[in-house]
Short mmCIF file of C-alpha atoms in Angstrom, two decimals:
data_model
loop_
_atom_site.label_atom_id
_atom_site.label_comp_id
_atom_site.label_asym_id
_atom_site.label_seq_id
_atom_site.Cartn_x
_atom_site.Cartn_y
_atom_site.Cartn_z
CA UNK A 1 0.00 0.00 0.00
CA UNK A 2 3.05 2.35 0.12
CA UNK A 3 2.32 2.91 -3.76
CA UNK A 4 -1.39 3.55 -3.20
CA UNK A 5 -1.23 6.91 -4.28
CA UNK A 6 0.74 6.43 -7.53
CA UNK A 7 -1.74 5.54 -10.30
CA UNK A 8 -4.12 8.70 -8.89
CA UNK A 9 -0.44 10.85 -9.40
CA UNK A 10 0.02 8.82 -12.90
CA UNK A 11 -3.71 10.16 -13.73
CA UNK A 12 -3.08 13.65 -12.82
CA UNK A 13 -0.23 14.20 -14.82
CA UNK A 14 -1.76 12.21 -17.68
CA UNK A 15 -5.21 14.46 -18.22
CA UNK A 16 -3.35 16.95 -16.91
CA UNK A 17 -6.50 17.82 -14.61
CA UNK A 18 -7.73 17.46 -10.56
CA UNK A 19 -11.47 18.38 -11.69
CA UNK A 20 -13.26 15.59 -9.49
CA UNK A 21 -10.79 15.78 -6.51
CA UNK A 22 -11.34 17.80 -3.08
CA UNK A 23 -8.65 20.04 -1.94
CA UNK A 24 -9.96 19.88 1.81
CA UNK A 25 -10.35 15.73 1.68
CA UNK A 26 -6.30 15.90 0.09
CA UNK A 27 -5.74 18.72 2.79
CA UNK A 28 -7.12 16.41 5.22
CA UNK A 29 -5.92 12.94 4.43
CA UNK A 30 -2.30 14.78 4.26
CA UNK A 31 -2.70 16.19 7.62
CA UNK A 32 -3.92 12.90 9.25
CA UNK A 33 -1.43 10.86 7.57
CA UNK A 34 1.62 12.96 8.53
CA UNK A 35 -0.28 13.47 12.17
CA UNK A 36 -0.50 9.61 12.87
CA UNK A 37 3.32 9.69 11.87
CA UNK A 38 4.09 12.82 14.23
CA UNK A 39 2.48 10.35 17.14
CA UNK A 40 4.84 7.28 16.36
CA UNK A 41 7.53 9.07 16.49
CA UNK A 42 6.69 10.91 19.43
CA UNK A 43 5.88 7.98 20.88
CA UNK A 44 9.54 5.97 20.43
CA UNK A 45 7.69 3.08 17.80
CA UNK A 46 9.96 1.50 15.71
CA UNK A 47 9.95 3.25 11.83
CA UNK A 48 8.44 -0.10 10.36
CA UNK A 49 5.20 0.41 12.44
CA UNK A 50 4.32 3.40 10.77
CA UNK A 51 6.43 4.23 8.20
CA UNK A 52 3.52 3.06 5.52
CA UNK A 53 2.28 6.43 6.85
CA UNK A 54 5.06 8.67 5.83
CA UNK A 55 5.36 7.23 1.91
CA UNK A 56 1.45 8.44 1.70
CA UNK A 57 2.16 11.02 3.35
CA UNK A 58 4.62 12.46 0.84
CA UNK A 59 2.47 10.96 -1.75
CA UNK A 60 -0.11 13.37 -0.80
CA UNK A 61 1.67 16.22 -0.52
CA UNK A 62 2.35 15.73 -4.22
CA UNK A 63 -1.42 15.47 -5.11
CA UNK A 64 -1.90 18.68 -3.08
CA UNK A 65 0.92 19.97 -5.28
CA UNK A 66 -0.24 19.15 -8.53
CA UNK A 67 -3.62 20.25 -7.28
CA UNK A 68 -2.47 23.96 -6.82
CA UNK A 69 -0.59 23.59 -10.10
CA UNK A 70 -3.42 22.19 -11.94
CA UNK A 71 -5.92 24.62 -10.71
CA UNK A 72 -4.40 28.02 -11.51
CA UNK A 73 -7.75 29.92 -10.64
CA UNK A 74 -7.57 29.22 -6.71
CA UNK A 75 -5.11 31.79 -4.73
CA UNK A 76 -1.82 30.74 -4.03
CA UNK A 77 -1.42 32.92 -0.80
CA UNK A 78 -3.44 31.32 1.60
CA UNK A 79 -2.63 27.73 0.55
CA UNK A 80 1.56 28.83 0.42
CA UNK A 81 1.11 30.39 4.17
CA UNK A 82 -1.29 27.30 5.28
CA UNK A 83 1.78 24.80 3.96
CA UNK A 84 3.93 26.97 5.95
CA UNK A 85 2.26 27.31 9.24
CA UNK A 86 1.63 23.46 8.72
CA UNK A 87 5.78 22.94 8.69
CA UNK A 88 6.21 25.00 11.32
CA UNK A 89 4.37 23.30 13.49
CA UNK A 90 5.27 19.98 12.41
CA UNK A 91 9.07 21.16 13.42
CA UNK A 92 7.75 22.66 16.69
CA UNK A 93 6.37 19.15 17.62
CA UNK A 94 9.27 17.27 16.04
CA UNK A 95 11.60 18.83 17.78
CA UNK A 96 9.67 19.99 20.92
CA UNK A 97 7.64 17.48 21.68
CA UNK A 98 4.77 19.76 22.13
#
């Protein structure tokens, strides 16, 4: 299941198109993904327990990416800043625990 994502990439770069995907369901299957990752670690579990979670994890960070590429019309601001707050937080808890 670590390639799950890969044929739904393949497509998107094939048509060249998102139009039938959600940003906020890719927003929030990224988010809980890399979240349930954040908590393994956090938590001392060995890498193979979880680390399923960080290939489709990355795997939807590209679909969010070609999203945003694919669909010129939506601001880039918001989502840019989101993605950024998002990584600053996920180093805050990294590295801080919090």
């Amino acid at each position: 299941s670590c390639l799950m994502k890969l044929p739904q990439i393949y497509n998107i770069l094939k048509a060249g198109s998102v139009v039938g995907l959600s940003e906020a369901w890719l927003v929030n299957e990224c988010i809980a993904s890399l979240l349930f990752v954040y908590y393994n670690v956090l938590s001392g579990y060995p890498f193979m327990s979880f680390g399923e979670n960080v290939i489709v994890g990355l795997q939807n960070m590209v679909i969010i990416v070609l999203f945003w590429q694919y669909s010129p019309q939506l601001p880039r601001l918001p989502r840019v800043a989101g993605s950024a707050i998002f990584l600053l937080a996920s180093v805050a808890v990294l590295v801080f625990g919090l």
